[in-house]
mmCIF file of C-alpha atoms in Angstrom:
data_model
loop_
_atom_site.group_PDB
_atom_site.id
_atom_site.type_symbol
_atom_site.label_atom_id
_atom_site.label_comp_id
_atom_site.label_asym_id
_atom_site.label_seq_id
_atom_site.Cartn_x
_atom_site.Cartn_y
_atom_site.Cartn_z
ATOM 1 C CA MET A 23 0.000 0.000 0.000
ATOM 2 C CA PRO A 24 1.420 3.443 -0.903
ATOM 3 C CA ALA A 25 2.530 5.488 2.088
ATOM 4 C CA HIS A 26 -0.033 8.220 1.489
ATOM 5 C CA GLU A 27 -2.854 5.683 1.732
ATOM 6 C CA LEU A 28 -1.714 4.498 5.153
ATOM 7 C CA ASP A 29 -2.840 7.719 6.814
ATOM 8 C CA THR A 30 -6.509 6.879 6.417
ATOM 9 C CA PHE A 31 -6.449 3.092 5.991
ATOM 10 C CA GLY A 32 -9.186 1.573 8.113
ATOM 11 C CA VAL A 33 -10.229 4.794 9.859
ATOM 12 C CA GLY A 34 -13.918 5.337 10.433
ATOM 13 C CA ASP A 35 -15.390 2.909 7.909
ATOM 14 C CA VAL A 36 -17.949 2.091 10.639
ATOM 15 C CA ASP A 37 -19.424 4.972 12.640
ATOM 16 C CA ILE A 38 -19.417 4.192 16.359
ATOM 17 C CA GLU A 39 -22.985 5.519 16.537
ATOM 18 C CA SER A 40 -24.108 2.643 14.294
ATOM 19 C CA THR A 41 -22.657 -0.099 16.500
ATOM 20 C CA PRO A 42 -25.058 -2.281 18.525
ATOM 21 C CA ILE A 43 -24.235 -0.824 21.957
ATOM 22 C CA MET A 44 -25.214 2.624 20.657
ATOM 23 C CA ASN A 45 -28.556 1.607 19.139
ATOM 24 C CA ASP A 46 -31.983 2.980 20.047
ATOM 25 C CA GLN A 47 -33.315 0.079 22.109
ATOM 26 C CA LYS A 48 -34.838 1.448 25.303
ATOM 27 C CA MET A 49 -33.434 -1.449 27.349
ATOM 28 C CA LYS A 50 -30.233 -2.734 25.777
ATOM 29 C CA LEU A 51 -29.181 -6.235 26.756
ATOM 30 C CA GLY A 52 -25.818 -7.888 27.080
ATOM 31 C CA LEU A 53 -24.358 -11.094 28.428
ATOM 32 C CA PHE A 54 -21.748 -10.861 31.172
ATOM 33 C CA ALA A 55 -18.878 -12.904 32.615
ATOM 34 C CA PHE A 56 -19.458 -16.243 30.901
ATOM 35 C CA ASN A 57 -15.776 -16.518 29.979
ATOM 36 C CA CYS A 58 -15.021 -17.372 33.635
ATOM 37 C CA SER A 59 -15.989 -20.351 35.751
ATOM 38 C CA GLY A 60 -19.058 -19.538 37.816
ATOM 39 C CA GLY A 61 -19.821 -16.526 35.667
ATOM 40 C CA MET A 62 -21.647 -14.287 38.132
ATOM 41 C CA VAL A 63 -22.513 -17.072 40.583
ATOM 42 C CA MET A 64 -20.195 -18.052 43.446
ATOM 43 C CA SER A 65 -21.985 -21.227 44.446
ATOM 44 C CA ASN A 66 -22.083 -25.003 44.286
ATOM 45 C CA ALA A 67 -25.672 -24.923 42.995
ATOM 46 C CA PRO A 68 -25.968 -27.417 40.108
ATOM 47 C CA THR A 69 -25.442 -26.124 36.576
ATOM 48 C CA THR A 70 -24.339 -27.417 33.174
ATOM 49 C CA PHE A 71 -22.306 -24.241 32.606
ATOM 50 C CA ARG A 72 -18.625 -24.978 31.992
ATOM 51 C CA VAL A 73 -15.841 -22.884 30.513
ATOM 52 C CA THR A 74 -15.237 -24.875 27.338
ATOM 53 C CA TRP A 75 -14.756 -23.290 23.951
ATOM 54 C CA ASP A 76 -17.619 -25.218 22.380
ATOM 55 C CA GLN A 77 -20.024 -23.925 25.032
ATOM 56 C CA GLN A 78 -18.645 -20.378 24.768
ATOM 57 C CA VAL A 79 -19.434 -20.358 21.054
ATOM 58 C CA LYS A 80 -22.925 -21.773 21.614
ATOM 59 C CA ILE A 81 -23.723 -19.146 24.266
ATOM 60 C CA ALA A 82 -22.368 -16.265 22.174
ATOM 61 C CA GLN A 83 -24.214 -17.401 19.071
ATOM 62 C CA LEU A 84 -27.421 -17.785 21.052
ATOM 63 C CA ALA A 85 -27.127 -14.237 22.414
ATOM 64 C CA ASP A 86 -26.412 -13.057 18.869
ATOM 65 C CA ARG A 87 -29.478 -14.838 17.486
ATOM 66 C CA ILE A 88 -31.718 -13.500 20.254
ATOM 67 C CA GLY A 89 -30.654 -9.955 19.419
ATOM 68 C CA PHE A 90 -28.590 -8.966 22.458
ATOM 69 C CA GLU A 91 -26.403 -5.923 21.930
ATOM 70 C CA ALA A 92 -23.183 -7.086 23.593
ATOM 71 C CA ILE A 93 -21.140 -9.833 25.188
ATOM 72 C CA VAL A 94 -18.783 -8.598 27.915
ATOM 73 C CA PRO A 95 -16.184 -10.830 29.597
ATOM 74 C CA VAL A 96 -14.414 -10.539 32.947
ATOM 75 C CA ALA A 97 -10.624 -10.129 32.975
ATOM 76 C CA ARG A 98 -9.305 -12.570 35.545
ATOM 77 C CA TRP A 99 -5.809 -13.978 36.048
ATOM 78 C CA ARG A 100 -6.416 -16.123 39.132
ATOM 79 C CA GLY A 101 -9.338 -17.424 41.143
ATOM 80 C CA PHE A 102 -10.574 -16.319 44.549
ATOM 81 C CA GLY A 103 -9.989 -19.554 46.454
ATOM 82 C CA GLY A 104 -12.748 -20.867 48.676
ATOM 83 C CA ASP A 105 -14.698 -23.994 47.808
ATOM 84 C CA THR A 106 -15.075 -23.231 44.096
ATOM 85 C CA ASN A 107 -12.012 -21.085 43.324
ATOM 86 C CA PHE A 108 -14.517 -18.706 41.750
ATOM 87 C CA ASN A 109 -13.475 -17.461 38.278
ATOM 88 C CA GLY A 110 -10.330 -19.566 38.487
ATOM 89 C CA VAL A 111 -10.926 -21.081 35.042
ATOM 90 C CA CYS A 112 -11.008 -18.125 32.689
ATOM 91 C CA PHE A 113 -10.333 -17.398 29.026
ATOM 92 C CA GLU A 114 -8.095 -14.400 28.238
ATOM 93 C CA THR A 115 -10.339 -11.717 26.813
ATOM 94 C CA PHE A 116 -8.550 -10.335 23.723
ATOM 95 C CA THR A 117 -8.203 -13.770 22.149
ATOM 96 C CA TRP A 118 -11.670 -14.725 23.432
ATOM 97 C CA ALA A 119 -13.166 -11.685 21.707
ATOM 98 C CA ALA A 120 -11.323 -12.446 18.475
ATOM 99 C CA GLY A 121 -12.674 -15.988 18.384
ATOM 100 C CA LEU A 122 -16.246 -14.967 19.178
ATOM 101 C CA ALA A 123 -16.117 -12.056 16.737
ATOM 102 C CA GLN A 124 -15.452 -14.607 14.001
ATOM 103 C CA ALA A 125 -18.228 -16.882 15.301
ATOM 104 C CA THR A 126 -20.976 -14.214 15.464
ATOM 105 C CA GLU A 127 -22.653 -11.859 13.027
ATOM 106 C CA ARG A 128 -24.370 -8.906 14.716
ATOM 107 C CA ILE A 129 -23.589 -8.717 18.418
ATOM 108 C CA GLN A 130 -20.881 -6.365 19.746
ATOM 109 C CA VAL A 131 -17.970 -8.262 21.260
ATOM 110 C CA PHE A 132 -15.998 -6.661 24.089
ATOM 111 C CA THR A 133 -12.627 -7.250 25.649
ATOM 112 C CA THR A 134 -12.152 -6.486 29.333
ATOM 113 C CA THR A 135 -8.620 -5.441 30.184
ATOM 114 C CA HIS A 136 -6.808 -4.439 33.364
ATOM 115 C CA VAL A 137 -4.707 -1.594 32.016
ATOM 116 C CA PRO A 138 -1.565 -2.330 34.102
ATOM 117 C CA THR A 139 -1.318 -5.795 32.517
ATOM 118 C CA VAL A 140 -1.172 -4.808 28.813
ATOM 119 C CA HIS A 141 1.078 -2.205 27.201
ATOM 120 C CA PRO A 142 -0.882 0.383 25.169
ATOM 121 C CA ILE A 143 0.913 -0.530 21.928
ATOM 122 C CA VAL A 144 -0.063 -4.192 22.309
ATOM 123 C CA ALA A 145 -3.615 -3.356 23.397
ATOM 124 C CA ALA A 146 -4.178 -0.929 20.522
ATOM 125 C CA LYS A 147 -2.924 -3.412 17.925
ATOM 126 C CA ALA A 148 -4.911 -6.324 19.370
ATOM 127 C CA ALA A 149 -8.057 -4.194 19.571
ATOM 128 C CA THR A 150 -7.685 -3.020 15.984
ATOM 129 C CA THR A 151 -7.232 -6.593 14.813
ATOM 130 C CA ILE A 152 -10.429 -7.707 16.555
ATOM 131 C CA ASP A 153 -12.288 -4.653 15.250
ATOM 132 C CA HIS A 154 -11.393 -5.760 11.710
ATOM 133 C CA ILE A 155 -12.280 -9.395 12.409
ATOM 134 C CA SER A 156 -15.698 -8.304 13.686
ATOM 135 C CA GLY A 157 -16.373 -5.803 10.922
ATOM 136 C CA GLY A 158 -16.577 -2.958 13.426
ATOM 137 C CA ARG A 159 -18.458 -4.750 16.246
ATOM 138 C CA TYR A 160 -15.768 -4.436 18.893
ATOM 139 C CA GLY A 161 -15.220 -2.549 22.134
ATOM 140 C CA ILE A 162 -13.142 -2.497 25.331
ATOM 141 C CA ASN A 163 -14.225 -2.552 28.963
ATOM 142 C CA VAL A 164 -11.407 -0.557 30.583
ATOM 143 C CA VAL A 165 -10.578 -1.672 34.152
ATOM 144 C CA MET A 166 -7.918 -0.056 36.334
ATOM 145 C CA GLY A 167 -6.847 -3.267 38.108
ATOM 146 C CA TRP A 168 -8.201 -3.636 41.644
ATOM 147 C CA PHE A 169 -7.145 -7.100 42.939
ATOM 148 C CA PRO A 170 -3.624 -6.871 44.439
ATOM 149 C CA PRO A 171 -2.708 -10.580 44.079
ATOM 150 C CA GLU A 172 -3.318 -10.309 40.335
ATOM 151 C CA MET A 173 -1.260 -7.155 39.988
ATOM 152 C CA GLU A 174 1.536 -8.853 41.926
ATOM 153 C CA MET A 175 1.502 -11.695 39.384
ATOM 154 C CA PHE A 176 2.700 -9.103 36.855
ATOM 155 C CA GLY A 177 5.289 -7.649 39.204
ATOM 156 C CA ASN A 178 3.223 -4.489 39.664
ATOM 157 C CA LYS A 179 2.775 -2.777 42.987
ATOM 158 C CA GLN A 180 -0.859 -1.786 43.442
ATOM 159 C CA LYS A 181 -1.242 1.951 43.013
ATOM 160 C CA ALA A 182 -3.407 4.117 45.238
ATOM 161 C CA HIS A 183 -7.011 4.297 44.046
ATOM 162 C CA ASP A 184 -6.947 7.684 42.318
ATOM 163 C CA ASP A 185 -3.471 7.056 40.899
ATOM 164 C CA ARG A 186 -4.847 4.001 39.141
ATOM 165 C CA TYR A 187 -7.228 6.284 37.264
ATOM 166 C CA LYS A 188 -4.385 8.675 36.384
ATOM 167 C CA PHE A 189 -2.506 5.722 34.932
ATOM 168 C CA GLY A 190 -5.635 4.537 33.114
ATOM 169 C CA ALA A 191 -6.236 7.971 31.598
ATOM 170 C CA GLU A 192 -2.695 8.138 30.225
ATOM 171 C CA TRP A 193 -2.923 4.522 29.024
ATOM 172 C CA LEU A 194 -6.100 5.320 27.134
ATOM 173 C CA ASP A 195 -4.741 8.592 25.725
ATOM 174 C CA PHE A 196 -1.823 6.598 24.301
ATOM 175 C CA VAL A 197 -4.123 3.912 22.876
ATOM 176 C CA GLU A 198 -6.387 6.501 21.244
ATOM 177 C CA GLU A 199 -3.401 8.199 19.619
ATOM 178 C CA LEU A 200 -2.311 4.832 18.236
ATOM 179 C CA TRP A 201 -5.808 4.370 16.825
ATOM 180 C CA THR A 202 -6.054 7.805 15.248
ATOM 181 C CA LYS A 203 -2.692 9.510 14.609
ATOM 182 C CA PRO A 204 -1.174 9.173 11.135
ATOM 183 C CA GLY A 205 2.512 8.517 10.608
ATOM 184 C CA GLN A 206 5.054 8.167 13.391
ATOM 185 C CA PHE A 207 4.881 10.054 16.662
ATOM 186 C CA ASP A 208 6.439 10.194 20.109
ATOM 187 C CA PHE A 209 4.446 9.767 23.296
ATOM 188 C CA LYS A 210 5.754 11.031 26.616
ATOM 189 C CA GLY A 211 3.787 11.099 29.844
ATOM 190 C CA GLU A 212 4.184 10.284 33.507
ATOM 191 C CA PHE A 213 3.975 6.524 32.926
ATOM 192 C CA PHE A 214 4.887 5.953 29.262
ATOM 193 C CA ASP A 215 7.750 7.226 27.117
ATOM 194 C CA ALA A 216 7.771 5.913 23.544
ATOM 195 C CA LYS A 217 9.724 7.027 20.462
ATOM 196 C CA GLY A 218 8.814 6.683 16.801
ATOM 197 C CA VAL A 219 5.513 4.941 17.399
ATOM 198 C CA GLU A 220 3.200 4.001 14.533
ATOM 199 C CA ALA A 221 0.202 1.724 14.199
ATOM 200 C CA TYR A 222 -1.506 0.471 11.027
ATOM 201 C CA PRO A 223 -4.158 -0.393 10.135
ATOM 202 C CA LYS A 224 -6.425 1.878 12.123
ATOM 203 C CA PRO A 225 -9.689 0.541 13.606
ATOM 204 C CA LEU A 226 -12.668 0.217 11.301
ATOM 205 C CA THR A 227 -14.799 1.937 13.932
ATOM 206 C CA GLY A 228 -14.466 5.692 14.038
ATOM 207 C CA PRO A 229 -13.494 7.736 15.850
ATOM 208 C CA ARG A 230 -12.557 4.658 17.928
ATOM 209 C CA PRO A 231 -14.050 1.396 19.226
ATOM 210 C CA ALA A 232 -16.694 1.680 21.957
ATOM 211 C CA LEU A 233 -15.499 1.923 25.556
ATOM 212 C CA ILE A 234 -17.011 0.795 28.877
ATOM 213 C CA ASN A 235 -15.851 1.597 32.415
ATOM 214 C CA ALA A 236 -17.409 0.696 35.772
ATOM 215 C CA GLY A 237 -16.082 3.578 37.863
ATOM 216 C CA SER A 238 -18.402 5.005 40.507
ATOM 217 C CA SER A 239 -15.944 6.675 42.899
ATOM 218 C CA PRO A 240 -15.294 10.391 42.237
ATOM 219 C CA ALA A 241 -12.170 9.544 40.208
ATOM 220 C CA GLY A 242 -13.971 6.723 38.397
ATOM 221 C CA LEU A 243 -16.978 8.858 37.611
ATOM 222 C CA GLU A 244 -14.754 11.592 36.196
ATOM 223 C CA PHE A 245 -12.870 9.057 34.058
ATOM 224 C CA SER A 246 -16.103 7.632 32.669
ATOM 225 C CA ALA A 247 -17.586 11.056 31.985
ATOM 226 C CA LYS A 248 -14.489 12.111 30.042
ATOM 227 C CA TYR A 249 -13.625 8.982 28.095
ATOM 228 C CA VAL A 250 -16.186 6.230 27.719
ATOM 229 C CA ASP A 251 -19.486 5.488 26.024
ATOM 230 C CA VAL A 252 -21.020 3.321 28.757
ATOM 231 C CA ASN A 253 -20.661 3.595 32.520
ATOM 232 C CA LEU A 254 -21.443 0.258 34.175
ATOM 233 C CA THR A 255 -22.848 0.628 37.677
ATOM 234 C CA ALA A 256 -23.634 -1.814 40.488
ATOM 235 C CA LEU A 257 -25.620 0.443 42.803
ATOM 236 C CA ASP A 258 -27.947 -0.966 45.423
ATOM 237 C CA SER A 259 -31.258 0.809 44.837
ATOM 238 C CA LEU A 260 -33.344 2.313 42.069
ATOM 239 C CA GLU A 261 -33.030 5.735 43.651
ATOM 240 C CA SER A 262 -29.231 5.556 43.804
ATOM 241 C CA MET A 263 -29.187 4.416 40.165
ATOM 242 C CA ARG A 264 -31.348 7.383 39.202
ATOM 243 C CA GLU A 265 -29.059 9.802 41.049
ATOM 244 C CA HIS A 266 -25.923 8.240 39.591
ATOM 245 C CA SER A 267 -27.285 8.260 36.034
ATOM 246 C CA THR A 268 -28.277 11.914 36.266
ATOM 247 C CA LYS A 269 -24.952 12.897 37.823
ATOM 248 C CA ILE A 270 -22.671 11.212 35.325
ATOM 249 C CA LYS A 271 -24.698 12.174 32.258
ATOM 250 C CA THR A 272 -24.725 15.783 33.432
ATOM 251 C CA ARG A 273 -20.983 15.716 34.078
ATOM 252 C CA ALA A 274 -20.240 14.212 30.639
ATOM 253 C CA ARG A 275 -22.419 16.821 28.925
ATOM 254 C CA ASP A 276 -21.400 19.903 30.892
ATOM 255 C CA GLY A 277 -17.763 18.994 31.510
ATOM 256 C CA TYR A 278 -16.787 17.399 28.219
ATOM 257 C CA GLY A 279 -19.569 17.997 25.690
ATOM 258 C CA ARG A 280 -20.251 14.269 25.492
ATOM 259 C CA LYS A 281 -23.105 11.823 25.806
ATOM 260 C CA ILE A 282 -22.760 8.721 27.957
ATOM 261 C CA GLN A 283 -25.007 5.756 28.610
ATOM 262 C CA VAL A 284 -25.422 4.139 32.016
ATOM 263 C CA MET A 285 -26.014 0.421 32.352
ATOM 264 C CA THR A 286 -26.102 -2.016 35.221
ATOM 265 C CA TYR A 287 -25.496 -5.736 35.510
ATOM 266 C CA ALA A 288 -27.754 -8.347 37.021
ATOM 267 C CA LEU A 289 -28.106 -12.017 37.806
ATOM 268 C CA VAL A 290 -31.381 -13.219 36.311
ATOM 269 C CA VAL A 291 -33.246 -16.128 37.912
ATOM 270 C CA CYS A 292 -36.399 -16.519 35.844
ATOM 271 C CA ARG A 293 -38.726 -19.497 36.130
ATOM 272 C CA ASP A 294 -42.304 -20.176 35.063
ATOM 273 C CA THR A 295 -43.615 -19.727 38.610
ATOM 274 C CA GLU A 296 -42.552 -17.397 41.393
ATOM 275 C CA GLU A 297 -42.093 -20.340 43.742
ATOM 276 C CA GLU A 298 -39.640 -22.005 41.342
ATOM 277 C CA ALA A 299 -37.697 -18.773 40.847
ATOM 278 C CA GLN A 300 -37.409 -18.051 44.561
ATOM 279 C CA ALA A 301 -36.386 -21.643 45.280
ATOM 280 C CA ALA A 302 -33.671 -21.535 42.616
ATOM 281 C CA HIS A 303 -32.380 -18.227 43.967
ATOM 282 C CA LYS A 304 -32.418 -19.572 47.531
ATOM 283 C CA GLN A 305 -30.451 -22.642 46.463
ATOM 284 C CA ILE A 306 -27.733 -20.489 44.907
ATOM 285 C CA ILE A 307 -27.279 -18.647 48.192
ATOM 286 C CA GLU A 308 -27.597 -21.676 50.475
ATOM 287 C CA GLU A 309 -24.970 -23.552 48.460
ATOM 288 C CA GLY A 310 -22.829 -20.437 48.128
ATOM 289 C CA ASP A 311 -19.054 -20.410 48.360
ATOM 290 C CA TRP A 312 -18.870 -18.224 51.454
ATOM 291 C CA ALA A 313 -15.129 -18.666 51.901
ATOM 292 C CA GLY A 314 -14.565 -17.426 48.354
ATOM 293 C CA ALA A 315 -17.037 -14.596 48.910
ATOM 294 C CA ARG A 316 -15.095 -13.448 51.969
ATOM 295 C CA ASN A 317 -11.933 -13.338 49.862
ATOM 296 C CA VAL A 318 -13.659 -11.179 47.251
ATOM 297 C CA MET A 319 -15.239 -8.870 49.785
ATOM 298 C CA SER A 320 -11.987 -8.463 51.660
ATOM 299 C CA ALA A 321 -10.169 -7.405 48.510
ATOM 300 C CA LEU A 322 -12.956 -5.076 47.437
ATOM 301 C CA GLY A 323 -13.261 -3.545 50.878
ATOM 302 C CA MET A 324 -9.566 -2.764 51.001
ATOM 303 C CA GLU A 325 -8.982 -1.801 47.402
ATOM 304 C CA SER A 326 -12.141 -0.659 45.596
ATOM 305 C CA GLU A 327 -14.077 2.424 46.587
ATOM 306 C CA SER A 328 -16.681 1.405 44.028
ATOM 307 C CA PHE A 329 -17.950 -1.322 46.387
ATOM 308 C CA ALA A 330 -16.705 -0.434 49.856
ATOM 309 C CA ALA A 331 -20.002 0.853 51.244
ATOM 310 C CA GLN A 332 -21.951 -2.180 50.026
ATOM 311 C CA ILE A 333 -19.780 -5.087 51.097
ATOM 312 C CA GLU A 334 -21.036 -5.953 54.566
ATOM 313 C CA LYS A 335 -24.670 -5.256 53.769
ATOM 314 C CA TYR A 336 -24.742 -7.177 50.503
ATOM 315 C CA GLN A 337 -22.691 -10.295 51.130
ATOM 316 C CA GLU A 338 -25.282 -12.463 49.404
ATOM 317 C CA ARG A 339 -25.032 -10.350 46.256
ATOM 318 C CA PHE A 340 -21.455 -11.523 45.781
ATOM 319 C CA ILE A 341 -22.650 -15.115 45.998
ATOM 320 C CA ALA A 342 -25.555 -14.427 43.649
ATOM 321 C CA GLY A 343 -24.594 -11.830 41.083
ATOM 322 C CA TRP A 344 -21.011 -10.653 41.717
ATOM 323 C CA GLY A 345 -22.282 -7.576 43.544
ATOM 324 C CA GLY A 346 -24.910 -6.735 40.951
ATOM 325 C CA ILE A 347 -28.632 -6.675 41.398
ATOM 326 C CA ASN A 348 -30.743 -9.845 41.319
ATOM 327 C CA ILE A 349 -33.740 -10.042 38.996
ATOM 328 C CA VAL A 350 -35.853 -12.924 40.287
ATOM 329 C CA GLY A 351 -39.347 -14.090 39.361
ATOM 330 C CA THR A 352 -41.696 -15.134 36.614
ATOM 331 C CA PRO A 353 -41.248 -13.739 33.090
ATOM 332 C CA GLU A 354 -43.834 -11.069 33.868
ATOM 333 C CA GLN A 355 -42.111 -10.124 37.126
ATOM 334 C CA VAL A 356 -38.724 -10.033 35.407
ATOM 335 C CA VAL A 357 -40.046 -7.625 32.771
ATOM 336 C CA GLU A 358 -41.496 -5.403 35.474
ATOM 337 C CA GLN A 359 -38.064 -5.234 37.118
ATOM 338 C CA PHE A 360 -36.488 -4.270 33.801
ATOM 339 C CA ARG A 361 -39.107 -1.524 33.482
ATOM 340 C CA GLU A 362 -38.129 -0.198 36.903
ATOM 341 C CA LEU A 363 -34.460 -0.162 35.889
ATOM 342 C CA SER A 364 -35.310 1.761 32.728
ATOM 343 C CA GLU A 365 -37.303 4.314 34.710
ATOM 344 C CA ALA A 366 -34.327 4.660 37.067
ATOM 345 C CA GLY A 367 -32.189 5.851 34.165
ATOM 346 C CA MET A 368 -30.568 2.592 33.089
ATOM 347 C CA ASP A 369 -30.028 2.414 29.322
ATOM 348 C CA GLY A 370 -29.334 -1.282 29.475
ATOM 349 C CA THR A 371 -28.463 -4.319 31.577
ATOM 350 C CA ILE A 372 -25.825 -6.969 31.031
ATOM 351 C CA LEU A 373 -26.950 -10.297 32.385
ATOM 352 C CA GLY A 374 -25.614 -13.390 34.051
ATOM 353 C CA PHE A 375 -27.317 -16.732 34.647
ATOM 354 C CA LEU A 376 -26.595 -19.768 36.777
ATOM 355 C CA ASP A 377 -26.870 -21.943 33.656
ATOM 356 C CA TYR A 378 -26.216 -19.629 30.714
ATOM 357 C CA GLU A 379 -27.157 -21.764 27.721
ATOM 358 C CA LYS A 380 -30.260 -23.358 29.234
ATOM 359 C CA GLU A 381 -31.605 -20.202 30.860
ATOM 360 C CA LEU A 382 -30.852 -17.977 27.899
ATOM 361 C CA GLU A 383 -33.123 -20.165 25.756
ATOM 362 C CA HIS A 384 -35.875 -19.769 28.354
ATOM 363 C CA PHE A 385 -35.266 -16.000 28.502
ATOM 364 C CA ASN A 386 -35.638 -15.760 24.734
ATOM 365 C CA GLU A 387 -38.839 -17.781 24.692
ATOM 366 C CA LYS A 388 -40.586 -16.263 27.693
ATOM 367 C CA VAL A 389 -39.098 -12.819 28.449
ATOM 368 C CA MET A 390 -38.092 -11.257 25.136
ATOM 369 C CA PRO A 391 -41.666 -11.131 23.749
ATOM 370 C CA LEU A 392 -42.873 -9.469 26.945
ATOM 371 C CA LEU A 393 -40.071 -6.884 26.803
ATOM 372 C CA LYS A 394 -41.343 -5.919 23.363
ATOM 373 C CA GLU A 395 -44.935 -5.762 24.570
ATOM 374 C CA ALA A 396 -43.794 -3.474 27.406
ATOM 375 C CA GLY A 397 -42.089 -1.107 24.965
ATOM 376 C CA LEU A 398 -38.631 -1.852 26.352
ATOM 377 C CA ARG A 399 -37.478 -3.550 23.139
ATOM 378 C CA HIS A 400 -38.511 -3.385 19.526
#
């Protein structure tokens, strides 16, 4: 390719506004955490869910066929011990996204990355590759890295909370320059110093692939408002969700001239009767991996302001839902809970299940038609 053609090769062939996560569905839907053992459930409750590649493809293709907007993995480098070693079996998320991008047709495929574990040059190149594989259906969930034992695996000393966001901001600035700047350039900041950098091709998606971040602390909220397209929140009440959504959307608009969506994540336990749903939910908790949950809560309490205030009060939510809300009931009751989330300012919800493949089929058959009847989907 002639040198003059390199400057624009691959840039903006797909407008980010046309990607699935940016569509006009009132309640967008995604699938969360199924690249890791347990998914969102820290329990010995019986399930056929296993982290095998064949099942990963089946689950992703099912979500694609149903019409979900996104699949979002969890970045995990070690488990949490306890009885189940929760999330201890886990596919790496750049290669996972590349494989599932090839295996799907419409759904947006995300990587989740802890920024201290991947150099910006490597991350930018990997992301661009997956964006091309997917035809512009790719995005990154940007995580600062909160679990000290994982950071120590990489020889990194855990930074103070707000410093992690300073590092993440510079990391992302570097990545975005790699995605957008023509020719060679130098990058010098507090954390990175690179000479003669270049990156081709550029992403298909312009001005860049979609970005998610789950920050809810003051530093995290500011990062999300400035940089990302979706803020992912795990707040404990509809009122707090409403306040958070208003606050971050206002900050993005007034501070940076941007629009941002706010989504939450939830464990869904839907059965044909309320009694069945409540019994299934109760079993998850009663057979929960409490030793593993204590390990998670200890780490979050010490290291993550995003969850600190919730940990003691919501221990069961780490067994059932990884700290997210629980949506439990009949199909009609589940749809009503989605309606309440929408009215609380949530633009979407990414979902986990105890038994992803089996329950996703049931969700498609029983819940999706009711979501359309309720005006939450079209």
